[in-house]
Short mmCIF file of C-alpha atoms in Angstrom, two decimals:
data_model
loop_
_atom_site.label_atom_id
_atom_site.label_comp_id
_atom_site.label_asym_id
_atom_site.label_seq_id
_atom_site.Cartn_x
_atom_site.Cartn_y
_atom_site.Cartn_z
CA MET A 1 -147.99 -31.79 0.89
CA VAL A 2 -145.26 -32.11 -1.74
CA LYS A 3 -144.81 -28.23 -1.60
CA ALA A 4 -143.84 -28.46 2.11
CA ASP A 5 -141.35 -31.18 1.25
CA ILE A 6 -139.71 -29.00 -1.37
CA GLU A 7 -139.72 -26.07 1.11
CA GLU A 8 -137.94 -28.27 3.65
CA LEU A 9 -135.14 -28.74 1.16
CA VAL A 10 -134.92 -25.08 0.41
CA GLU A 11 -135.22 -23.94 4.14
CA ASN A 12 -132.16 -25.91 5.06
CA ASN A 13 -129.99 -24.36 2.33
CA GLN A 14 -127.48 -22.17 4.08
CA ALA A 15 -127.16 -20.18 0.89
CA VAL A 16 -130.82 -18.97 1.16
CA LYS A 17 -131.11 -15.33 2.14
CA GLU A 18 -133.93 -12.95 2.72
CA THR A 19 -136.08 -12.22 -0.30
CA ARG A 20 -135.54 -8.98 -1.96
CA ASP A 21 -138.41 -6.51 -2.65
CA THR A 22 -139.04 -6.87 -6.43
CA GLY A 23 -142.42 -5.23 -6.52
CA ILE A 24 -141.21 -1.99 -8.32
CA ASN A 25 -141.10 -1.49 -12.09
CA MET A 26 -137.67 -1.74 -13.54
CA VAL A 27 -136.54 -1.63 -17.18
CA LYS A 28 -133.45 -2.45 -19.26
CA GLU A 29 -131.34 0.34 -20.56
CA ASP A 30 -130.81 1.03 -24.24
CA GLN A 31 -132.42 -2.31 -25.11
CA GLU A 32 -129.26 -4.10 -24.05
CA PHE A 33 -128.94 -6.46 -21.08
CA ALA A 34 -127.07 -5.24 -18.05
CA ALA A 35 -124.04 -7.28 -16.92
CA ALA A 36 -125.06 -10.47 -15.28
CA ARG A 37 -124.27 -11.09 -11.55
CA THR A 38 -121.93 -13.95 -11.20
CA ASN A 39 -121.98 -14.08 -7.51
CA PHE A 40 -125.76 -14.33 -6.99
CA VAL A 41 -126.43 -16.36 -3.85
CA GLU A 42 -130.08 -15.78 -3.19
CA TYR A 43 -133.61 -17.00 -2.98
CA TYR A 44 -136.48 -15.60 -5.08
CA SER A 45 -140.18 -15.96 -4.46
CA HIS A 46 -142.87 -13.34 -5.22
CA ALA A 47 -144.68 -14.14 -2.04
CA SER A 48 -142.99 -15.07 1.31
CA LEU A 49 -143.15 -18.80 1.95
CA TYR A 50 -144.04 -19.44 5.54
CA PRO A 51 -143.51 -22.83 7.02
CA VAL A 52 -146.69 -24.91 7.02
CA GLN A 53 -147.86 -25.06 10.64
CA THR A 54 -149.54 -28.39 10.22
CA TYR A 55 -146.74 -29.99 8.08
CA ILE A 56 -146.53 -33.74 8.52
CA GLN A 57 -143.39 -35.51 7.33
CA ARG A 58 -143.75 -37.98 4.53
CA PRO A 59 -140.37 -39.64 4.52
CA GLU A 60 -140.96 -41.91 1.51
CA LEU A 61 -142.25 -39.02 -0.62
CA HIS A 62 -139.39 -36.78 0.56
CA ASP A 63 -136.73 -39.46 -0.28
CA ARG A 64 -138.36 -40.05 -3.75
CA ILE A 65 -138.01 -36.41 -4.58
CA ARG A 66 -134.45 -36.34 -3.53
CA GLU A 67 -133.64 -39.59 -5.30
CA GLN A 68 -135.04 -38.22 -8.59
CA LEU A 69 -132.89 -35.11 -8.32
CA ARG A 70 -129.91 -37.28 -7.79
CA ASN A 71 -130.80 -39.44 -10.79
CA ILE A 72 -130.80 -36.37 -13.08
CA THR A 73 -127.12 -35.85 -12.51
CA GLY A 74 -126.11 -39.43 -12.16
CA GLY A 75 -125.96 -39.42 -8.42
CA TYR A 76 -123.88 -37.66 -5.74
CA GLY A 77 -120.80 -38.79 -3.90
CA GLU A 78 -120.96 -39.68 -0.26
CA HIS A 79 -119.68 -36.35 0.80
CA SER A 80 -122.29 -34.60 -1.43
CA LYS A 81 -125.07 -36.76 0.03
CA LYS A 82 -124.28 -35.53 3.55
CA ARG A 83 -124.36 -31.94 2.27
CA TYR A 84 -127.45 -32.43 0.11
CA ARG A 85 -129.46 -29.68 1.78
CA LYS A 86 -126.60 -27.22 1.14
CA GLU A 87 -126.24 -28.14 -2.56
CA TYR A 88 -128.18 -25.21 -4.13
CA LYS A 89 -126.39 -21.90 -4.64
CA ALA A 90 -129.53 -20.22 -5.72
CA THR A 91 -133.21 -21.14 -5.48
CA PHE A 92 -136.03 -19.61 -7.58
CA TRP A 93 -139.72 -20.28 -6.83
CA ILE A 94 -142.09 -19.48 -9.80
CA GLU A 95 -145.82 -19.34 -9.44
CA ALA A 96 -146.84 -21.30 -12.48
CA GLY A 97 -150.64 -21.30 -12.16
CA ARG A 98 -151.10 -18.66 -14.78
CA LYS A 99 -149.07 -17.52 -17.72
CA ALA A 100 -149.17 -14.03 -16.31
CA SER A 101 -147.64 -15.12 -12.96
CA ILE A 102 -144.83 -16.99 -14.72
CA GLU A 103 -144.01 -13.98 -16.85
CA ARG A 104 -144.14 -11.70 -13.78
CA ASP A 105 -141.64 -13.91 -11.91
CA VAL A 106 -139.34 -14.34 -14.80
CA ILE A 107 -139.12 -10.64 -15.27
CA ASN A 108 -138.50 -10.08 -11.53
CA ILE A 109 -135.73 -12.73 -11.56
CA TYR A 110 -134.20 -11.09 -14.55
CA LYS A 111 -134.15 -7.86 -12.67
CA LEU A 112 -132.29 -9.47 -9.79
CA LEU A 113 -129.77 -11.36 -11.91
CA PHE A 114 -128.85 -8.35 -14.16
CA ASN A 115 -129.02 -5.54 -11.57
CA VAL A 116 -131.66 -3.74 -13.62
CA ARG A 117 -132.78 -0.50 -11.91
CA ALA A 118 -136.02 1.55 -12.45
CA SER A 119 -135.81 4.49 -14.65
CA THR A 120 -138.61 6.98 -15.03
CA GLY A 121 -140.11 7.38 -18.47
CA GLN A 122 -138.63 4.16 -20.00
CA GLU A 123 -140.65 1.31 -21.40
CA THR A 124 -141.26 -1.80 -19.35
CA ILE A 125 -139.25 -5.00 -20.03
CA ALA A 126 -140.37 -7.21 -22.92
CA ILE A 127 -141.06 -10.73 -21.72
CA ASP A 128 -139.18 -12.31 -24.60
CA ASP A 129 -136.06 -10.40 -23.73
CA ALA A 130 -136.38 -11.35 -20.07
CA VAL A 131 -136.80 -15.08 -20.96
CA VAL A 132 -133.76 -15.09 -23.11
CA ALA A 133 -131.71 -13.42 -20.36
CA PHE A 134 -133.13 -15.56 -17.62
CA LYS A 135 -132.20 -18.75 -19.50
CA SER A 136 -128.75 -17.52 -20.55
CA TRP A 137 -127.72 -16.71 -17.05
CA PHE A 138 -128.07 -20.51 -16.14
CA SER A 139 -126.11 -21.68 -19.21
CA SER A 140 -122.79 -20.50 -17.77
CA ARG A 141 -123.40 -21.60 -14.28
CA VAL A 142 -121.28 -24.25 -12.49
CA ASP A 143 -122.89 -24.14 -9.06
CA ARG A 144 -126.13 -26.07 -8.81
CA CYS A 145 -129.41 -24.12 -8.78
CA LEU A 146 -132.97 -25.11 -8.17
CA VAL A 147 -135.91 -23.66 -10.05
CA VAL A 148 -139.52 -24.64 -8.93
CA PHE A 149 -142.51 -24.13 -11.15
CA ASP A 150 -145.34 -24.38 -8.59
CA ARG A 151 -148.96 -25.31 -9.29
CA ALA A 152 -148.67 -25.56 -13.14
CA ASP A 153 -152.21 -26.70 -13.36
CA GLU A 154 -154.25 -24.39 -15.50
CA GLU A 155 -154.55 -23.90 -19.23
CA ASP A 156 -154.19 -20.87 -21.43
CA ASP A 157 -156.71 -20.46 -24.16
CA GLY A 158 -157.72 -24.04 -24.00
CA ASP A 159 -154.24 -25.55 -24.22
CA PHE A 160 -151.64 -26.24 -21.63
CA PHE A 161 -149.37 -23.22 -22.07
CA ASP A 162 -145.74 -23.65 -23.27
CA LEU A 163 -144.03 -24.14 -19.96
CA PRO A 164 -140.73 -25.43 -21.52
CA HIS A 165 -140.44 -22.07 -23.12
CA TYR A 166 -139.60 -20.63 -19.75
CA MET A 167 -137.36 -23.47 -18.45
CA PRO A 168 -133.63 -23.05 -18.43
CA GLU A 169 -131.51 -25.75 -19.94
CA SER A 170 -128.27 -26.44 -18.08
CA PRO A 171 -126.72 -29.47 -16.30
CA ALA A 172 -126.35 -27.25 -13.20
CA VAL A 173 -130.11 -26.54 -12.96
CA HIS A 174 -132.66 -28.86 -11.17
CA ILE A 175 -136.21 -28.12 -12.15
CA ILE A 176 -139.25 -29.30 -10.14
CA ILE A 177 -142.77 -28.86 -11.50
CA THR A 178 -145.67 -29.31 -9.01
CA THR A 179 -148.93 -29.92 -10.89
CA ARG A 180 -152.21 -31.76 -10.81
CA SER A 181 -152.20 -32.02 -14.73
CA ARG A 182 -150.83 -35.15 -16.33
CA THR A 183 -149.77 -32.98 -19.34
CA ALA A 184 -146.73 -31.87 -17.47
CA LYS A 185 -145.46 -35.45 -17.35
CA ASP A 186 -144.66 -35.20 -21.02
CA ILE A 187 -142.06 -32.45 -20.47
CA THR A 188 -140.20 -33.99 -17.60
CA MET A 189 -137.57 -36.64 -17.41
CA LEU A 190 -138.74 -38.16 -14.14
CA GLU A 191 -141.88 -37.91 -12.08
CA VAL A 192 -143.06 -38.38 -8.41
CA ASN A 193 -146.69 -39.21 -8.11
CA VAL A 194 -147.97 -37.67 -4.87
CA ARG A 195 -150.71 -39.97 -3.73
CA GLU A 196 -152.92 -39.87 -0.72
CA MET A 197 -151.32 -39.93 2.73
CA ASP A 198 -151.07 -43.24 4.55
CA GLU A 199 -153.56 -43.57 7.31
CA GLN A 200 -151.27 -42.83 10.21
CA GLN A 201 -149.95 -39.64 8.49
CA ALA A 202 -153.58 -38.54 7.92
CA VAL A 203 -154.45 -39.19 11.56
CA ASP A 204 -151.38 -37.14 12.67
CA LEU A 205 -152.41 -34.37 10.29
CA PHE A 206 -155.95 -34.26 11.67
CA TYR A 207 -154.72 -34.09 15.22
CA LYS A 208 -152.37 -31.25 14.39
CA SER A 209 -154.89 -29.18 12.44
CA SER A 210 -157.80 -29.89 14.85
CA ARG A 211 -155.55 -29.14 17.90
CA LEU A 212 -157.14 -32.06 19.75
CA VAL A 213 -155.41 -32.84 23.07
CA LYS A 214 -157.26 -35.97 23.99
CA ARG A 215 -155.72 -38.97 22.26
CA ASP A 216 -157.31 -41.97 24.02
CA ASN A 217 -158.35 -45.18 22.16
CA GLU A 218 -161.95 -43.91 21.66
CA THR A 219 -160.82 -40.65 20.17
CA GLU A 220 -158.16 -42.28 17.96
CA LYS A 221 -160.70 -44.66 16.50
CA GLU A 222 -163.06 -41.80 15.68
CA VAL A 223 -160.22 -39.87 13.99
CA GLU A 224 -159.32 -42.99 11.99
CA ARG A 225 -162.97 -43.12 10.84
CA ILE A 226 -162.85 -39.55 9.77
CA VAL A 227 -159.66 -39.81 7.76
CA LYS A 228 -160.87 -42.99 6.04
CA GLU A 229 -164.09 -41.22 5.06
CA LEU A 230 -161.98 -38.36 3.60
CA GLY A 231 -159.88 -40.86 1.73
CA CYS A 232 -156.67 -39.64 3.43
CA LEU A 233 -156.62 -36.64 1.03
CA ALA A 234 -154.26 -34.09 2.76
CA LEU A 235 -156.19 -30.95 1.89
CA ALA A 236 -159.57 -32.44 2.93
CA VAL A 237 -158.12 -33.77 6.25
CA ASN A 238 -156.49 -30.39 6.92
CA LEU A 239 -159.64 -28.46 6.29
CA ALA A 240 -161.74 -30.94 8.41
CA GLY A 241 -159.32 -30.61 11.33
CA THR A 242 -159.29 -26.81 11.09
CA TYR A 243 -163.09 -26.76 11.14
CA VAL A 244 -163.04 -28.94 14.23
CA SER A 245 -160.58 -26.73 15.92
CA ARG A 246 -162.83 -23.62 15.23
CA THR A 247 -166.07 -25.42 16.34
CA PRO A 248 -166.24 -25.81 20.11
CA ARG A 249 -169.06 -28.42 20.13
CA LEU A 250 -167.06 -30.60 17.81
CA HIS A 251 -163.74 -29.97 19.50
CA SER A 252 -165.32 -31.21 22.75
CA ASP A 253 -167.06 -34.13 21.08
CA ILE A 254 -165.35 -35.32 17.93
CA LYS A 255 -168.04 -37.91 17.28
CA GLY A 256 -170.23 -35.13 16.00
CA TYR A 257 -168.14 -34.47 12.94
CA LEU A 258 -169.01 -37.44 10.66
CA PRO A 259 -172.79 -37.08 11.11
CA GLU A 260 -172.47 -33.40 10.17
CA TYR A 261 -170.21 -34.19 7.26
CA GLY A 262 -172.81 -36.59 5.98
CA ARG A 263 -175.46 -33.72 6.04
CA ARG A 264 -173.32 -30.85 4.95
CA ARG A 265 -170.56 -32.39 2.79
CA GLN A 266 -170.65 -29.85 -0.11
CA GLU A 267 -170.68 -26.92 2.28
CA LEU A 268 -167.76 -28.34 4.21
CA PHE A 269 -165.81 -29.06 1.07
CA GLY A 270 -166.36 -25.43 -0.04
CA ARG A 271 -164.60 -23.92 3.00
CA LYS A 272 -161.55 -21.98 1.81
CA PRO A 273 -158.28 -22.51 3.59
CA GLU A 274 -156.63 -19.73 5.45
CA LYS A 275 -153.69 -18.98 3.15
CA LEU A 276 -151.14 -18.26 5.89
CA VAL A 277 -151.98 -21.51 7.64
CA HIS A 278 -152.37 -23.82 4.70
CA GLN A 279 -150.21 -22.11 2.04
CA TYR A 280 -153.02 -23.06 -0.47
CA GLY A 281 -155.58 -20.54 -1.60
CA GLN A 282 -158.36 -22.78 -2.88
CA SER A 283 -161.05 -24.98 -1.39
CA VAL A 284 -161.42 -28.70 -2.35
CA LEU A 285 -164.40 -27.79 -4.39
CA THR A 286 -162.76 -24.78 -6.08
CA THR A 287 -159.79 -27.03 -7.11
CA TRP A 288 -161.94 -29.68 -8.69
CA GLU A 289 -164.42 -27.23 -10.26
CA THR A 290 -161.46 -25.43 -12.02
CA SER A 291 -160.15 -28.74 -13.42
CA PHE A 292 -163.68 -29.74 -14.40
CA ARG A 293 -164.14 -26.58 -16.41
CA ALA A 294 -160.91 -27.35 -18.24
CA VAL A 295 -162.07 -30.87 -18.96
CA ASP A 296 -165.51 -29.63 -20.27
CA HIS A 297 -163.69 -27.10 -22.50
CA LYS A 298 -161.48 -29.83 -23.97
CA SER A 299 -164.22 -32.51 -24.17
CA SER A 300 -167.88 -32.11 -23.15
CA GLY A 301 -168.21 -35.88 -23.49
CA ALA A 302 -165.40 -36.56 -21.01
CA ALA A 303 -167.04 -34.12 -18.52
CA LYS A 304 -170.36 -35.93 -18.94
CA LEU A 305 -168.78 -39.32 -18.45
CA LEU A 306 -167.06 -38.15 -15.21
CA THR A 307 -170.41 -36.92 -13.97
CA MET A 308 -172.13 -40.24 -14.79
CA MET A 309 -169.39 -42.19 -13.02
CA ALA A 310 -170.56 -40.54 -9.76
CA PHE A 311 -173.52 -42.87 -9.99
CA LEU A 312 -171.26 -45.97 -10.12
CA ASN A 313 -168.70 -47.37 -7.65
CA PHE A 314 -165.57 -45.28 -7.52
CA ASP A 315 -163.16 -48.30 -7.91
CA ASP A 316 -162.63 -50.86 -10.75
CA ILE A 317 -164.20 -48.86 -13.50
CA TYR A 318 -163.47 -51.22 -16.40
CA MET A 319 -164.09 -50.59 -20.07
CA GLU A 320 -166.31 -53.62 -20.46
CA LEU A 321 -168.74 -52.14 -17.98
CA PHE A 322 -169.69 -49.70 -20.66
CA GLY A 323 -170.39 -52.45 -23.26
CA ALA A 324 -167.12 -51.78 -24.98
CA ASN A 325 -165.42 -54.65 -26.83
CA VAL A 326 -161.81 -54.52 -25.94
CA GLU A 327 -160.71 -57.48 -28.08
CA PRO A 328 -159.05 -56.72 -31.41
CA GLN A 329 -161.67 -56.04 -34.12
CA GLU A 330 -162.11 -58.62 -36.93
CA ALA A 331 -162.40 -55.81 -39.41
CA GLY A 332 -158.65 -55.37 -39.73
CA PRO A 333 -157.07 -51.91 -39.71
CA LEU A 334 -160.43 -50.14 -40.16
CA GLU A 335 -161.84 -48.84 -36.85
CA ARG A 336 -165.35 -50.35 -36.81
CA PRO A 337 -167.42 -48.94 -34.03
CA ASN A 338 -168.92 -51.23 -31.40
CA ARG A 339 -172.69 -51.76 -31.27
CA HIS A 340 -174.73 -48.84 -30.20
CA LEU A 341 -174.84 -48.26 -26.48
CA SER A 342 -178.21 -46.85 -25.45
CA TRP A 343 -176.88 -45.22 -22.20
CA GLY A 344 -174.35 -43.40 -24.41
CA ALA A 345 -177.09 -40.87 -25.37
CA THR A 346 -176.60 -39.39 -21.78
CA VAL A 347 -172.86 -38.84 -22.37
CA SER A 348 -172.80 -38.11 -26.18
CA PRO A 349 -176.31 -37.12 -27.34
CA GLY A 350 -177.03 -37.82 -31.02
CA LYS A 351 -173.74 -39.68 -31.52
CA GLU A 352 -172.95 -43.37 -31.51
CA MET A 353 -170.80 -44.42 -28.61
CA ASP A 354 -167.80 -46.75 -29.21
CA ILE A 355 -164.61 -47.86 -27.53
CA TYR A 356 -162.54 -45.15 -29.21
CA LYS A 357 -164.60 -42.28 -27.79
CA LEU A 358 -164.49 -43.92 -24.35
CA GLU A 359 -160.72 -44.19 -24.51
CA LYS A 360 -160.40 -40.55 -25.55
CA TYR A 361 -162.72 -39.48 -22.73
CA PHE A 362 -160.77 -41.44 -20.13
CA GLU A 363 -157.49 -40.01 -21.55
CA VAL A 364 -158.81 -36.46 -20.89
CA LEU A 365 -160.05 -37.37 -17.41
CA GLU A 366 -156.66 -38.90 -16.57
CA MET A 367 -154.85 -35.83 -17.87
CA TYR A 368 -156.54 -33.74 -15.19
CA SER A 369 -156.07 -36.41 -12.53
CA PHE A 370 -159.80 -37.16 -12.10
CA VAL A 371 -159.25 -40.86 -12.73
CA GLU A 372 -156.24 -43.06 -12.39
CA TRP A 373 -155.34 -46.21 -14.40
CA LYS A 374 -154.59 -49.25 -12.23
CA GLY A 375 -152.65 -51.84 -14.20
CA ASP A 376 -153.08 -54.54 -11.60
CA GLN A 377 -156.86 -54.60 -12.05
CA ASN A 378 -156.97 -53.37 -15.62
CA SER A 379 -159.36 -50.58 -14.88
CA TYR A 380 -159.70 -46.96 -13.70
CA SER A 381 -160.45 -45.61 -10.25
CA MET A 382 -161.51 -42.34 -8.76
CA HIS A 383 -160.66 -40.85 -5.35
CA LYS A 384 -163.82 -41.32 -3.13
CA LEU A 385 -164.07 -37.61 -2.50
CA VAL A 386 -163.96 -36.72 -6.21
CA HIS A 387 -166.62 -39.36 -6.67
CA ALA A 388 -168.81 -37.79 -3.97
CA TRP A 389 -168.24 -34.23 -5.26
CA GLY A 390 -169.35 -35.43 -8.73
CA TYR A 391 -172.80 -36.20 -7.29
CA ASP A 392 -173.09 -33.33 -4.83
CA ARG A 393 -172.40 -30.66 -7.40
CA LEU A 394 -175.58 -31.50 -9.45
CA GLN A 395 -179.01 -30.10 -9.18
CA GLU A 396 -181.83 -32.37 -8.20
CA GLU A 397 -183.13 -32.66 -11.75
CA GLU A 398 -179.63 -33.64 -12.97
CA GLN A 399 -179.22 -36.17 -10.23
CA GLU A 400 -182.53 -37.86 -11.21
CA SER A 401 -181.74 -37.82 -14.89
CA LEU A 402 -178.22 -39.10 -14.51
CA SER A 403 -179.11 -41.81 -11.99
CA LEU A 404 -181.48 -43.26 -14.54
CA GLY A 405 -178.78 -43.01 -17.18
CA ALA A 406 -176.36 -45.00 -14.99
CA LEU A 407 -179.13 -47.42 -14.10
CA GLN A 408 -179.57 -48.10 -17.76
CA LEU A 409 -175.77 -48.70 -17.96
CA VAL A 410 -175.57 -51.35 -15.28
CA HIS A 411 -178.89 -52.85 -16.67
CA GLU A 412 -177.32 -53.37 -20.08
CA ALA A 413 -174.17 -54.74 -18.48
CA ALA A 414 -176.20 -57.20 -16.42
CA SER A 415 -178.13 -58.26 -19.51
CA ASN A 416 -175.03 -59.49 -21.29
CA ARG A 417 -175.70 -63.19 -21.73
CA ASN A 418 -172.02 -63.93 -22.71
CA ALA A 419 -170.66 -62.60 -19.43
CA GLU A 420 -168.75 -65.08 -17.25
CA LEU A 421 -169.32 -65.48 -13.55
CA HIS A 422 -166.14 -63.40 -12.88
CA ASP A 423 -167.60 -60.47 -14.98
CA LYS A 424 -170.88 -60.68 -13.23
CA LEU A 425 -169.28 -60.52 -9.78
CA ARG A 426 -167.25 -57.52 -10.99
CA LEU A 427 -170.39 -55.72 -11.77
CA VAL A 428 -171.92 -56.18 -8.31
CA PRO A 429 -170.23 -53.14 -6.58
CA HIS A 430 -171.43 -50.81 -9.38
CA LEU A 431 -174.92 -52.22 -9.15
CA ILE A 432 -175.16 -51.70 -5.40
CA ALA A 433 -173.68 -48.15 -5.60
CA ASN A 434 -176.10 -47.28 -8.40
CA PHE A 435 -179.04 -48.69 -6.45
CA ASN A 436 -178.19 -46.62 -3.35
CA ILE A 437 -178.07 -43.46 -5.43
CA VAL A 438 -181.13 -44.18 -7.47
CA VAL A 439 -183.44 -44.64 -4.41
CA LYS A 440 -182.50 -41.23 -3.07
CA SER A 441 -182.31 -39.36 -6.36
CA ILE A 442 -185.59 -40.07 -8.09
CA SER A 443 -188.91 -38.61 -7.04
CA ARG A 444 -191.16 -38.21 -10.14
CA LEU A 445 -193.72 -40.97 -10.60
CA GLU A 446 -192.66 -41.48 -14.19
CA SER A 447 -189.06 -41.93 -13.21
CA VAL A 448 -190.01 -44.31 -10.39
CA LYS A 449 -191.84 -46.59 -12.78
CA GLN A 450 -188.98 -46.49 -15.24
CA ALA A 451 -186.53 -47.40 -12.53
CA LEU A 452 -188.60 -50.22 -11.05
CA ASP A 453 -188.69 -52.29 -14.25
CA LYS A 454 -184.97 -52.26 -14.43
CA LEU A 455 -184.38 -52.74 -10.73
CA THR A 456 -186.64 -55.90 -10.88
CA ILE A 457 -184.40 -57.42 -13.56
CA LEU A 458 -181.27 -56.44 -11.58
CA GLY A 459 -182.79 -58.14 -8.45
CA LEU A 460 -183.04 -61.32 -10.41
CA PHE A 461 -179.46 -60.93 -11.69
CA MET A 462 -178.25 -60.70 -8.02
CA SER A 463 -180.34 -63.66 -7.03
CA ASN A 464 -178.96 -65.81 -9.94
CA ILE A 465 -175.34 -65.19 -8.82
CA GLY A 466 -176.09 -65.96 -5.29
CA ARG A 467 -175.92 -62.42 -3.95
#
């Protein structure tokens, strides 16, 4: 929903005018830049940005974005604060999902700023020339401008492409980057982490997108159950609400949604948003699958670890769970690997698993926002829908194999004789989650026998700690 918050800032800018048609090919003349326009008071976007019909205000998020922009320039005076939404003389919205779309928009902006006109028979504009001209235009600006690099999520040839190469450097320019990738954090001064909606915001979004009119206590409680099940993830709530609005039997009886969601979760996640309604062209599944492919390209071990974590609890994923020794090694500066972890063969076949590999895998997963480090509990966590998707995306054979691999993991953790009671209690949610998945995932007699031996020991473990 951060995109809608940014759009709200832009829409209220009195300097914003109607977008020009920049779809035709234009070129520079005699390899020299045309004179720059000094009076440019416009708005650029390759595609028209319609207001999001189901937009729900998130005041805290909105205020954090505005505060970060103020921090860049050391703050505004009181008069400027009242005129905040009129601050930008020009606004440029660049689609940053692919290198090609960035270069297209930079060239189009160059054409606008330098009054370049089409000329038959001449060569097209070189991107390097356009970038230099684009950035130089801002260097002499006094009036404040806003440049938005939207959805800078994907990689180019296996590496996050050089976004700073296209970013103008001027005190008069504010730059906002919207992205799911943690890589972008390294190129920004400040960040606003867009988390899940709070419950009431998610409820309001569901009502708006589902077009439910009835809002009595019974309906309200059912909607609350739905948004909790969806983890208050804005895109998932919006898609669920839209599905309800288009399905008469659910629109007349909202209680039918959760049972259907339980049976058809993957199919419902795969529904693609209507672009004009949601201003977002990907389904929940497509978004995660795109990021998963990037993770797998960078580190196959990280991708396998993410998949295995779908067979554990989605919260409090701590390093010791994997048998890793987080205490300083006695071997001094040499990195001595920890003892061999037998479950590690599932994640890293033929290689010995150690804490250093685990840390690298988690680093990659955090880079793509699949996991988040929680300092207060000293562990990682996953969004519950990412956790569910990690299981649903697998074939039955993979589900069976990985459920046994995760069972081996919790079995080894429960067999640690040096574990304190606190550590044992911390293991319980993962043990329960794994048990629930194992019983629905295994079917072959050989796998059942293999699982029963370990489940018997885990049952004794639970009994010994009074659970």
